[in-house]
Short mmCIF file of C-alpha atoms and ligand atoms in Angstrom, two decimals:
data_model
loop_
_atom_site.label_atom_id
_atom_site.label_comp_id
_atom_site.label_asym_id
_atom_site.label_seq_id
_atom_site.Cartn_x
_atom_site.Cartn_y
_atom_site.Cartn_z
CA UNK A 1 -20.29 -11.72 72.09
CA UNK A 2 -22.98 -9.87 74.37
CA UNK A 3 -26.51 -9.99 72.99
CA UNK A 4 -28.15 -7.76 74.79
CA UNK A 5 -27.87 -5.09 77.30
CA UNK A 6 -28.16 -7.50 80.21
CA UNK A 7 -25.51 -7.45 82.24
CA UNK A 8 -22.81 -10.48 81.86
CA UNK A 9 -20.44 -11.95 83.92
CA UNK A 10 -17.51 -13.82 82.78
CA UNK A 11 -19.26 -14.47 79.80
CA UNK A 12 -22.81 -15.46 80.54
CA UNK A 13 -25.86 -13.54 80.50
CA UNK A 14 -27.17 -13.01 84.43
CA UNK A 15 -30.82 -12.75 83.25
CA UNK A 16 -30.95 -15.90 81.63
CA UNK A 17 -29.02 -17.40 84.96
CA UNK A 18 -32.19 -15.95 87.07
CA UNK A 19 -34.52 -16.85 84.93
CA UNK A 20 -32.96 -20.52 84.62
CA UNK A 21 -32.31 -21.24 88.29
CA UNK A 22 -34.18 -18.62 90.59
CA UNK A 23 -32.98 -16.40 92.91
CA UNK A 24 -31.03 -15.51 95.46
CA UNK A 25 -28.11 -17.54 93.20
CA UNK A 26 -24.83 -17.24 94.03
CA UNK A 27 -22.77 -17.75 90.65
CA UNK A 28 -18.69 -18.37 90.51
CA UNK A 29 -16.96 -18.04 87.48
CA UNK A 30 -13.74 -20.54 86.95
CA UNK A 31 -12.18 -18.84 84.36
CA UNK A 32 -11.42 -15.67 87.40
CA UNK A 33 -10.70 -18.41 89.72
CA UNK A 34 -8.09 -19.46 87.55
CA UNK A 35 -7.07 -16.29 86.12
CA UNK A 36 -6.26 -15.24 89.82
CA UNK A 37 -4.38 -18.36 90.02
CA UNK A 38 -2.70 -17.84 87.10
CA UNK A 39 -1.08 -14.32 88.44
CA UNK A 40 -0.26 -16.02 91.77
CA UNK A 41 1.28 -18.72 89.55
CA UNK A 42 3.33 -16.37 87.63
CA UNK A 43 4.37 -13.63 89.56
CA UNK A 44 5.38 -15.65 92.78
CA UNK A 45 5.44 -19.60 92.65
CA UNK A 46 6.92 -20.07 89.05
CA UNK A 47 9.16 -16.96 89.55
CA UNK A 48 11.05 -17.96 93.16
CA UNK A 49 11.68 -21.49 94.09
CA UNK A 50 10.94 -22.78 97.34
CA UNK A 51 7.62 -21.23 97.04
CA UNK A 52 3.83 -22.83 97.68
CA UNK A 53 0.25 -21.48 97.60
CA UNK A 54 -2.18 -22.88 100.04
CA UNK A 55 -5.90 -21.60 99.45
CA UNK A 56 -7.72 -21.06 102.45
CA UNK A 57 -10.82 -22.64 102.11
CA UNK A 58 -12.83 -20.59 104.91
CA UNK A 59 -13.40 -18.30 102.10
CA UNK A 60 -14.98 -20.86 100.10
CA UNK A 61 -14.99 -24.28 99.68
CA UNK A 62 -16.86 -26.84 97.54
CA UNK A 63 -15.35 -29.83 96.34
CA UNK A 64 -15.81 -28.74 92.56
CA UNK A 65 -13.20 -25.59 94.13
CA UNK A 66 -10.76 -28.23 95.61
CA UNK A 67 -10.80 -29.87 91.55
CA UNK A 68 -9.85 -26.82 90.85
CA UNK A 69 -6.91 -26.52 92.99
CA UNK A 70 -5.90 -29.82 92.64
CA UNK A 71 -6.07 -29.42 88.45
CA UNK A 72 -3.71 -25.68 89.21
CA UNK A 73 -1.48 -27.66 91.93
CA UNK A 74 -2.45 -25.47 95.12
CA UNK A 75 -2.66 -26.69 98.15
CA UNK A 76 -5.48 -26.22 100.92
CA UNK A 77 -5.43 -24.60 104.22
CA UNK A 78 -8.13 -26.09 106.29
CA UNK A 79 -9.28 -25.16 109.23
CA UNK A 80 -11.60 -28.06 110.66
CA UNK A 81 -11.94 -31.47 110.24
CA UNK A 82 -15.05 -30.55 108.11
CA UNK A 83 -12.83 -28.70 105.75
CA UNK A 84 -10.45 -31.54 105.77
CA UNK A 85 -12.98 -34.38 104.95
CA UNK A 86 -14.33 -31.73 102.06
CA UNK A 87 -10.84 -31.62 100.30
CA UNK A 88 -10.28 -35.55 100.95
CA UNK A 89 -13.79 -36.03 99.28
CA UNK A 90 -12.75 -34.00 96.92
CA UNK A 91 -9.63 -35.95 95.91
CA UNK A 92 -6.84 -33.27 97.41
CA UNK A 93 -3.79 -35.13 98.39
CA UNK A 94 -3.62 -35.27 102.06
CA UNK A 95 0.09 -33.87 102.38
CA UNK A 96 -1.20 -30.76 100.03
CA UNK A 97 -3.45 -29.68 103.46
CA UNK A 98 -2.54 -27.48 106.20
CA UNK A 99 -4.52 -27.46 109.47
CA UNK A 100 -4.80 -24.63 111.16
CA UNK A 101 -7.27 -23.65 114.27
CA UNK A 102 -6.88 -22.02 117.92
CA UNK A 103 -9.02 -25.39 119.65
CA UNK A 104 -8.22 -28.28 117.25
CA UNK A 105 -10.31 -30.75 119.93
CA UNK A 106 -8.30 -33.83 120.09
CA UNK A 107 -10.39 -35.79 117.66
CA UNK A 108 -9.82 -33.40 115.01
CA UNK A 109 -6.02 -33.97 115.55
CA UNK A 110 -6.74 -37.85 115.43
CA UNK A 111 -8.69 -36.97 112.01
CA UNK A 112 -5.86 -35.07 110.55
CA UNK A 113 -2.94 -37.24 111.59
CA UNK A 114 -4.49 -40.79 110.68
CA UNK A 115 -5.53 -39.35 107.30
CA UNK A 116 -1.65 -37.70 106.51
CA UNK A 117 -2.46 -34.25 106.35
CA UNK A 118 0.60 -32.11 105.60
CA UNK A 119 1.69 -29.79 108.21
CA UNK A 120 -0.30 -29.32 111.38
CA UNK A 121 -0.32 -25.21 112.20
CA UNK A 122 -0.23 -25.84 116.18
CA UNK A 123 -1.30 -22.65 117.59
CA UNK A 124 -0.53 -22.98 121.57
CA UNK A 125 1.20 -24.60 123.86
CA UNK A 126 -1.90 -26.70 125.11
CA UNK A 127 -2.06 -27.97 121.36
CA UNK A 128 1.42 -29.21 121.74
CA UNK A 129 0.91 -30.96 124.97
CA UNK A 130 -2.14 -32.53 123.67
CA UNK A 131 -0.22 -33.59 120.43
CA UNK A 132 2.41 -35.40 122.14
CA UNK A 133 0.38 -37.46 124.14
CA UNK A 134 -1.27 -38.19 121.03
CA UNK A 135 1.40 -39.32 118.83
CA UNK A 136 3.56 -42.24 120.61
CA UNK A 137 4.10 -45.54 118.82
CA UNK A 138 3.13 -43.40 115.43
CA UNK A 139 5.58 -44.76 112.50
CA UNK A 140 6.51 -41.46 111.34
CA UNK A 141 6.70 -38.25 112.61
CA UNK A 142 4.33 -35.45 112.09
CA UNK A 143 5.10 -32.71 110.73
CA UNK A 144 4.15 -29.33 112.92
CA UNK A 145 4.75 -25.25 111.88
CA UNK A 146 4.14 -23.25 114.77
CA UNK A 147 1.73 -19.82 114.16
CA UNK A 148 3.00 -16.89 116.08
CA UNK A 149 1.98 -14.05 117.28
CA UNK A 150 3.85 -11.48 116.23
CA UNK A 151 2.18 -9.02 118.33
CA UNK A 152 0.83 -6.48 115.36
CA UNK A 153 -1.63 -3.53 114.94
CA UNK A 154 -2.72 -4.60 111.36
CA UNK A 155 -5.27 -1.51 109.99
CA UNK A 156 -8.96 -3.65 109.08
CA UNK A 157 -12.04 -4.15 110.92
CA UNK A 158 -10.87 -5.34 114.60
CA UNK A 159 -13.25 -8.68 113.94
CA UNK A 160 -10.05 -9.40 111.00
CA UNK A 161 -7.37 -8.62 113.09
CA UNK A 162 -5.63 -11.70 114.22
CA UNK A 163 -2.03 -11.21 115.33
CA UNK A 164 -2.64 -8.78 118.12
CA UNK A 165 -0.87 -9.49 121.44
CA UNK A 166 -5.22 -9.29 122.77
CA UNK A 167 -5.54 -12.17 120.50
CA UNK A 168 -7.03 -16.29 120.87
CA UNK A 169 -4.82 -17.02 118.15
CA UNK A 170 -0.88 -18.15 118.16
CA UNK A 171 2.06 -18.11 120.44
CA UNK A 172 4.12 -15.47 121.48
CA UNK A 173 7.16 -14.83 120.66
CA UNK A 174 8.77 -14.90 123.89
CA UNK A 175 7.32 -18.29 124.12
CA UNK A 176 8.81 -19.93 120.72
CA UNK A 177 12.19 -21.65 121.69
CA UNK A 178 9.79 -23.40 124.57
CA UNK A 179 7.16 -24.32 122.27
CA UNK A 180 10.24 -25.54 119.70
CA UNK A 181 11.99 -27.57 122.84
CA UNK A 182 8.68 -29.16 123.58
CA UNK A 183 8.11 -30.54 119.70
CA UNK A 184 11.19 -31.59 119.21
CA UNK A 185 10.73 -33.52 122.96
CA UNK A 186 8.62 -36.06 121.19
CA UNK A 187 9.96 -38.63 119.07
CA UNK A 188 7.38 -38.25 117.25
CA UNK A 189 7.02 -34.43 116.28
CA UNK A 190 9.12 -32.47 113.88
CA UNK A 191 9.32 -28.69 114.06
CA UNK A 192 9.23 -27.69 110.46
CA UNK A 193 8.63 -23.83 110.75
CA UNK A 194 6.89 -20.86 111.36
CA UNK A 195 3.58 -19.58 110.06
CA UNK A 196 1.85 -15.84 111.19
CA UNK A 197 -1.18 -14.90 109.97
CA UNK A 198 -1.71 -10.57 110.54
CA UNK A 199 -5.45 -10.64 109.44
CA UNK A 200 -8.07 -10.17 106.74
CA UNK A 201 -8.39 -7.34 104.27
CA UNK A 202 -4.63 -5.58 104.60
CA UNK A 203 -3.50 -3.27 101.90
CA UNK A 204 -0.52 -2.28 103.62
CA UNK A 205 2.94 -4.50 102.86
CA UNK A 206 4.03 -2.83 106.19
CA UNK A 207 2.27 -5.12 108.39
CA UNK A 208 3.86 -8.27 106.73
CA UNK A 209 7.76 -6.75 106.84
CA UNK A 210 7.10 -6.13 109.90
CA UNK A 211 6.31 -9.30 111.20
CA UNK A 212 8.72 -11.07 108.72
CA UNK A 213 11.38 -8.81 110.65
CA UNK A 214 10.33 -9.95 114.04
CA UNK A 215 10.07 -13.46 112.83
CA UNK A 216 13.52 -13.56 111.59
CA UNK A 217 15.29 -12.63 114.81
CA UNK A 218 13.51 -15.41 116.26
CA UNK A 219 14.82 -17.76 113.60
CA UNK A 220 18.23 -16.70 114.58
CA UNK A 221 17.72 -17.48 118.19
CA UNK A 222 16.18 -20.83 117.44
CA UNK A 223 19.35 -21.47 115.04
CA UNK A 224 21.84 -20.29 117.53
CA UNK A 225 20.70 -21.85 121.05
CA UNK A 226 19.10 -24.78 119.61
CA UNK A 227 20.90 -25.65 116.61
CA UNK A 228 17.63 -25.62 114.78
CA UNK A 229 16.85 -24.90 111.34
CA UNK A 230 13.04 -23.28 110.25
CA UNK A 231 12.37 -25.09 107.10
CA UNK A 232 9.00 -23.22 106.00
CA UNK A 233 7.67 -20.27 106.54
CA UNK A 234 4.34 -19.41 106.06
CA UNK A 235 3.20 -15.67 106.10
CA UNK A 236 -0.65 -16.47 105.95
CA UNK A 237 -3.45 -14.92 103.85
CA UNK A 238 -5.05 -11.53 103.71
CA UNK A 239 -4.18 -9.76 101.17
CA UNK A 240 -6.91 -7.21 100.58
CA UNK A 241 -9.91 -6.71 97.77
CA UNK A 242 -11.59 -3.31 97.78
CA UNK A 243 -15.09 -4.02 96.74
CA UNK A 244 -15.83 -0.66 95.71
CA UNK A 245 -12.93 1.06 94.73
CA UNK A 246 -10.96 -1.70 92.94
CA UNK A 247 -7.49 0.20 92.52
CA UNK A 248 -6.83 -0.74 95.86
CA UNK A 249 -6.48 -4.03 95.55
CA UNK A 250 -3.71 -5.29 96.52
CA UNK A 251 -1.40 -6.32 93.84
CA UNK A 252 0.01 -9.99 94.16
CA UNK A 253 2.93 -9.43 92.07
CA UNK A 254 4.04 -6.10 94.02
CA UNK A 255 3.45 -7.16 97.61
CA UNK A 256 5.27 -10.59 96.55
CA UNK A 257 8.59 -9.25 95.00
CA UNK A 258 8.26 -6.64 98.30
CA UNK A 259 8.49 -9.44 100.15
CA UNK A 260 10.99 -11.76 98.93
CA UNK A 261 13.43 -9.54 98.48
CA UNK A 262 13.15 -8.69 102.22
CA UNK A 263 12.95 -11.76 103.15
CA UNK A 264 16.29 -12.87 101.22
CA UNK A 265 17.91 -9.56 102.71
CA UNK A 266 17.09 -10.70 106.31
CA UNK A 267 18.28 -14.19 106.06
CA UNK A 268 21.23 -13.57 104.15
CA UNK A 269 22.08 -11.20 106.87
CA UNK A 270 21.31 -13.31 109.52
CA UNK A 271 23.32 -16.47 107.91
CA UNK A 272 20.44 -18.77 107.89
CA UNK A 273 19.37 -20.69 104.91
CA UNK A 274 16.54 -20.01 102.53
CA UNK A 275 13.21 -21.08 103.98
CA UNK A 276 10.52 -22.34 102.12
CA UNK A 277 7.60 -19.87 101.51
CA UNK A 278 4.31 -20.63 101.77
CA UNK A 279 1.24 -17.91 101.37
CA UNK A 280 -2.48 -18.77 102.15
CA UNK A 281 -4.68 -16.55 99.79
CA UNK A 282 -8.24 -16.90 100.90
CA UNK A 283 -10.52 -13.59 99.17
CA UNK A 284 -7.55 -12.34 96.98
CA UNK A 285 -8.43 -16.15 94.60
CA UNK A 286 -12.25 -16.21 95.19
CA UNK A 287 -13.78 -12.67 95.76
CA UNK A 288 -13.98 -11.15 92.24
CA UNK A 289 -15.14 -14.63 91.19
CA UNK A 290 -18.47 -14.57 92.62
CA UNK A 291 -21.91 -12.82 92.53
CA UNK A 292 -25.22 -13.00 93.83
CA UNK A 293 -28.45 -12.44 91.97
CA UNK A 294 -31.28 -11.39 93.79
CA UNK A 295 -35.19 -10.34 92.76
CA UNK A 296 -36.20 -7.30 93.48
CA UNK A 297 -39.29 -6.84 95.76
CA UNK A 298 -41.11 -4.56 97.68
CA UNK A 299 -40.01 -0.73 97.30
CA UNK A 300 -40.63 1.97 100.19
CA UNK A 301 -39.74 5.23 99.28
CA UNK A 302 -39.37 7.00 103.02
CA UNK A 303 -39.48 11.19 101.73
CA UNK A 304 -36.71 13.19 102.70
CA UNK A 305 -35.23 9.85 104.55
CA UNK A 306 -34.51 7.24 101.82
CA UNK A 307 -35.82 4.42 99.58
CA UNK A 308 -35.81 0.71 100.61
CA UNK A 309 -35.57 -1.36 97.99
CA UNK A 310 -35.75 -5.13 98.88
CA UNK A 311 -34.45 -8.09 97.68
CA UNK A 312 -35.05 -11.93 98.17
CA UNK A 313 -31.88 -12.42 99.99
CA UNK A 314 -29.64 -10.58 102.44
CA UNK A 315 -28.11 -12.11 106.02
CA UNK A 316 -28.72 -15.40 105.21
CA UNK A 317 -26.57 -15.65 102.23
CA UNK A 318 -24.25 -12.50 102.64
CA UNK A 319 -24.11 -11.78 106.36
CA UNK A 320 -20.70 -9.60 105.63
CA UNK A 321 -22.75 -6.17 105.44
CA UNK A 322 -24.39 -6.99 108.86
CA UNK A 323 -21.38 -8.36 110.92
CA UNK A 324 -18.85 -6.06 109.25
CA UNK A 325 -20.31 -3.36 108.01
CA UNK A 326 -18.83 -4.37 104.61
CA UNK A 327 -19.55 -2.34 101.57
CA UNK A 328 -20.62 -3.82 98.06
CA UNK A 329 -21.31 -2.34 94.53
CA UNK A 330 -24.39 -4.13 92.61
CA UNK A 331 -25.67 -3.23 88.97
CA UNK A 332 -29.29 -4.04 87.53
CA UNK A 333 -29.20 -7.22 85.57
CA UNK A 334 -32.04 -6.37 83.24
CA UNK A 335 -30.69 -2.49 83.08
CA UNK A 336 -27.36 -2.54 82.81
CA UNK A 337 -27.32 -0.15 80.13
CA UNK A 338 -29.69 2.39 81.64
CA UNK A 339 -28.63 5.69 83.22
CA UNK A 340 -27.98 5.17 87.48
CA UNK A 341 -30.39 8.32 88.39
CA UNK A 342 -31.76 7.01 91.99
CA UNK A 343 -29.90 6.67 94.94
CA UNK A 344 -31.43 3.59 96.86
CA UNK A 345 -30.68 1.61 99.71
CA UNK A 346 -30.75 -2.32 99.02
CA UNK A 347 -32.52 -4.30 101.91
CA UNK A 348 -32.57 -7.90 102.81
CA UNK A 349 -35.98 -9.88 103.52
CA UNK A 350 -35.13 -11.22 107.03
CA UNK A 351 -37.00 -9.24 109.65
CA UNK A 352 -34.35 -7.55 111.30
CA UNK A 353 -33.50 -4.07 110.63
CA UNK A 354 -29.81 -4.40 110.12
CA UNK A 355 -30.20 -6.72 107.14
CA UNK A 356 -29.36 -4.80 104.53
CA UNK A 357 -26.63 -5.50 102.19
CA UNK A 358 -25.97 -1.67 100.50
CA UNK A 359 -26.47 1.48 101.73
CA UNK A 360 -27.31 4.43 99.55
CA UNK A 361 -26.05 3.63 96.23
CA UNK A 362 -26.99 5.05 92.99
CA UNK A 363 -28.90 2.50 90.06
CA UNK A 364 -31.37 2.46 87.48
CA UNK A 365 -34.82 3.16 88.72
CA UNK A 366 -35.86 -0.33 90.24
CA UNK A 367 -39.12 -2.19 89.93
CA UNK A 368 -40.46 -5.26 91.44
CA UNK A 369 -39.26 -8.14 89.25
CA UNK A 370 -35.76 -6.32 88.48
CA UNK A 371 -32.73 -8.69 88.53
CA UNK A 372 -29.98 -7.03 90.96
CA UNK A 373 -26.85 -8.15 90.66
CA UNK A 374 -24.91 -8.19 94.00
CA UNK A 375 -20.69 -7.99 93.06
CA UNK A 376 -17.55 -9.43 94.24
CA UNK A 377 -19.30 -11.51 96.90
CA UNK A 378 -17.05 -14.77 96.21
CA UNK A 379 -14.98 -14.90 99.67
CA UNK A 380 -17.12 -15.81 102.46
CA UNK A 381 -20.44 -15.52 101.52
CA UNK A 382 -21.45 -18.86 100.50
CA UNK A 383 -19.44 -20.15 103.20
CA UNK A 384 -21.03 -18.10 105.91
CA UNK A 385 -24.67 -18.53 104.83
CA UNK A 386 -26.78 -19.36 107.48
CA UNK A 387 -30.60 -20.25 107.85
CA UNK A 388 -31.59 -17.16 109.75
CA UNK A 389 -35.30 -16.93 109.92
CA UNK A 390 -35.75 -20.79 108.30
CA UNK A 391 -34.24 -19.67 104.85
CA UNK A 392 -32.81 -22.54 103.00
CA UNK A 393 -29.62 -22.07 101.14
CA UNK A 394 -29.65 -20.33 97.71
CA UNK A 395 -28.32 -22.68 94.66
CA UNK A 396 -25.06 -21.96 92.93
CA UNK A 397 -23.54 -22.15 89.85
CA UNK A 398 -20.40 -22.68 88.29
CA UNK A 399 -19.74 -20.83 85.09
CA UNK A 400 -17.06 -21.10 82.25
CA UNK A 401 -16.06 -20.75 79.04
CA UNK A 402 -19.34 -18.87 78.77
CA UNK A 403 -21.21 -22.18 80.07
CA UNK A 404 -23.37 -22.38 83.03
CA UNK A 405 -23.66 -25.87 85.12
CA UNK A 406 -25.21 -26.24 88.49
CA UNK A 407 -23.26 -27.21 90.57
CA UNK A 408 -25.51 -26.60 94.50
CA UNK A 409 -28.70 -27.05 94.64
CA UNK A 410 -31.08 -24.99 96.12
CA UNK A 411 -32.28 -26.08 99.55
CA UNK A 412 -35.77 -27.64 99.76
CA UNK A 413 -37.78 -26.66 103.56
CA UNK A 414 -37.45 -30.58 104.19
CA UNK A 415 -33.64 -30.01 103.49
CA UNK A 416 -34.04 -27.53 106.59
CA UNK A 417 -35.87 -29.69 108.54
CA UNK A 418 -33.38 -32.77 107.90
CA UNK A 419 -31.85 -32.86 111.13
CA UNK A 420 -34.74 -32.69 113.35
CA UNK A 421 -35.20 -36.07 115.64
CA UNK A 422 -39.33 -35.76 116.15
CA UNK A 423 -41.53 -38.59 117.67
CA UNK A 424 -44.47 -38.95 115.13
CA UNK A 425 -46.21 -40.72 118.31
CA UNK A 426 -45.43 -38.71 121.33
N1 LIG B 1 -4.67 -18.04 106.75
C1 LIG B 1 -5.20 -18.00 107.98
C2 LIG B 1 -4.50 -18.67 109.07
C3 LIG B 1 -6.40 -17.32 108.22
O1 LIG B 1 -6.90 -17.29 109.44
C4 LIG B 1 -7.07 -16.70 107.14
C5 LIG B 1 -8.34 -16.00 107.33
C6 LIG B 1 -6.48 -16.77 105.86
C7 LIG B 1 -5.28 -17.45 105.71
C8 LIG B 1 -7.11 -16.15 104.63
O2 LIG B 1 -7.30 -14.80 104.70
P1 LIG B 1 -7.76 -13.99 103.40
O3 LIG B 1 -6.65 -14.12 102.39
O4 LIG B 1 -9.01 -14.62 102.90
O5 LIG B 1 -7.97 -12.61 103.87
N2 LIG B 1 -14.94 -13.86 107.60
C9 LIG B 1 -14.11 -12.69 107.34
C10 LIG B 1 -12.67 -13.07 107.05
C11 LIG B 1 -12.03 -13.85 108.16
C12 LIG B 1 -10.70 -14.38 107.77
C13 LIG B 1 -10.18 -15.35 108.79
N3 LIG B 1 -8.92 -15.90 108.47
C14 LIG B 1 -14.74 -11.91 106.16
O6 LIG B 1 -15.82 -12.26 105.72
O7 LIG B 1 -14.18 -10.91 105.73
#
């Protein structure tokens, strides 16, 4: 029940979080974790078999997330042995991990292999060499998809575009059967499938039958000149969240049943068996389930030009707006109920001029000591924050069932200063 005209989210009343814990404060709701989980669950891995969810923890990843997954049964793409470790720590099942990366160094390869991880995304044909001189005299054999390059003009920012033929990431194509004939060289590698990945933000199924088209044929060729069958494949992440206009979100349930069915129509056509299929949500699980609260500052009304309204955050702890030029809604905490009768442009406080986190958008009139509330900022926010201009990390905090808990705290200066090798006596 809301008691008062604050503004909640998921349940809990933001004022009270900023006046409990400070600001900036990031703040992640389970319950639409889970709820997004839940429609994942539903419309896709309960309702075709042969199907698995892998989270890709770029987006975000805490190991309070990975209990999470692990409690919902989804498994974690990682993408660095940092991300690995996190989800070990965490308690993830190794073989529930999929490594990804374009320059897994060979240590990181060591790190994945002696700790079991799953499947190992190798991503070029350097990978592969360096793999099998890494494996002999291993006990078992490692289990490898390859990620393509399926050579595709996905529509999103060209930072988010990842299976262009102008791309570091996968392997052409033309050069599959090779990198297939080179796995299956070593006694020790198994060639369990293929993975693409288009890129971040994608609204349009298009892209994906598209690639699952060109991916097919090569299945076929694999199957007919090498006798080998793709077990898995994995069609990656990206399916889009519009921050601003939420109808065009991409809906799961849709694009899935889109997709199956075209995938069963290919390989029925083709005579090859049923592959597994894996997806690797990143934003579509954890974008809607975040926010960031910020305190309002210093206002400069420019006349005729604009008005800068700042807040105690910005690059350091959302550097999306900056490096993307992403767009973001926000509402006044302490005036959610009040009319939105000023257009205003929401600043950060590093001193550069592109930090700002929302251009001309219309809210309450602001005053110094407003709470703003900064939406949707879930998916790689928290795990892009930096410590531009010596800002420590802002705290966040878990809530659900209407229950806060803290679950990061907020960076002290000494935390920032932890590293730092100085000789007291020099
Ligand atoms: N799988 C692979 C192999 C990926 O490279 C990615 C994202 C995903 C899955 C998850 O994509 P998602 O479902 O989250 O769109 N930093 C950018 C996004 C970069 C995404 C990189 N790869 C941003 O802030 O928008």
């Amino acid at each position: 029940m809301k008691k008062s005209s604050n503004y909640y989210f998921s349940g809990v009343d933001t004022v009270a979080l900023a006046q409990k814990y400070g600001t900036p404060l990031y703040v992640v709701s389970e319950d639409i974790i889970r709820e997004k989980i839940g429609v994942i669950r539903k419309s896709f891995l309960d309702k075709y078999p042969g199907t698995k969810a892998f989270y890709a923890s770029k987006a975000f990843l805490t190991q309070r997330m990975c209990k999470i997954l692990i409690d919902e049964n989804i498994g974690v793409d990682a993408v660095s042995s940092g991300e690995i470790y996190t989800a070990l720590k965490a308690g993830v099942k190794p073989e529930h991990i999929v490594f990804h990366g374009n320059n897994k160094t060979f240590d990181d390869l060591t790190y994945a292999i002696s700790n079991h991880v799953g499947k190992i995304v190798v991503d070029s044909m350097s990978e592969i060499e360096l793999l099998s001189g890494l494996v002999p005299g291993l006990d078992r054999k490692v289990n490898l998809l390859i990620r393509t390059n399926p050579s595709i003009e996905a529509e999103t920012h060209q930072y988010m575009n990842t299976a262009r033929k102008d791309s570091k990431f996968g392997i052409s194509l033309n050069e599959l059967q090779d990198a297939v004939k080179l796995i299956n060289a070593s006694e020790n590698l198994h060639y369990s499938g293929l993975h693409f990945h288009i890129g971040s933000q994608l609204f349009k199924i298009d892209f994906y039958l598209e690639a699952i088209r060109k991916i097919v044929a090569r299945m076929k060729e694999i199957k007919d000149q090498l006798q080998i069958d793709t077990e898995v494949l994995n069609i990656g992440g990206g399916y889009g969240v519009d921050y601003i206009e939420k109808e065009k979100t991409v809906d799961f349930s849709e694009f899935m049943d889109t997709i199956v069915n075209e995938l069963n129509r290919l390989l029925k056509e083709n005579e090859l068996k049923m592959a597994d299929l894996y997806v690797e949500p990143g934003r579509w699980i954890i974008a809607n389930a975040g926010i960031t609260l910020y305190s309002v500052g210093t206002i400069k009304e420019i006349p005729g030009i604009r008005t800068f309204v700042s807040v105690d955050g910005g690059m350091p702890d959302n550097i999306r707006p900056s490096l993307y030029g992403a767009k973001y809604s926000a509402v006044v905490a302490n005036k959610a109920d009040q009319p939105k009768e000023e257009l205003v442009t929401i600043a950060g406080k590093c001193c550069e001029t592109g930090d700002v986190l929302i251009y001309d958008i219309c809210l309450p009139k602001l005053e110094r000591g407003d709470y703003l509330a900064v939406l949707d900022t879930g998916a790689y926010n928290y795990s892009m924050s930096n410590h531009y201009n010596m800002t420590p990390k802002p705290a966040l905090v878990f809530v659900k069932n209407g229950e806060d808990e803290l679950s990061i705290r907020r960076q002290t200066y000494d935390d920032l200063l932890s590293c730092e090798i100085i000789d007291e006596d020099a």
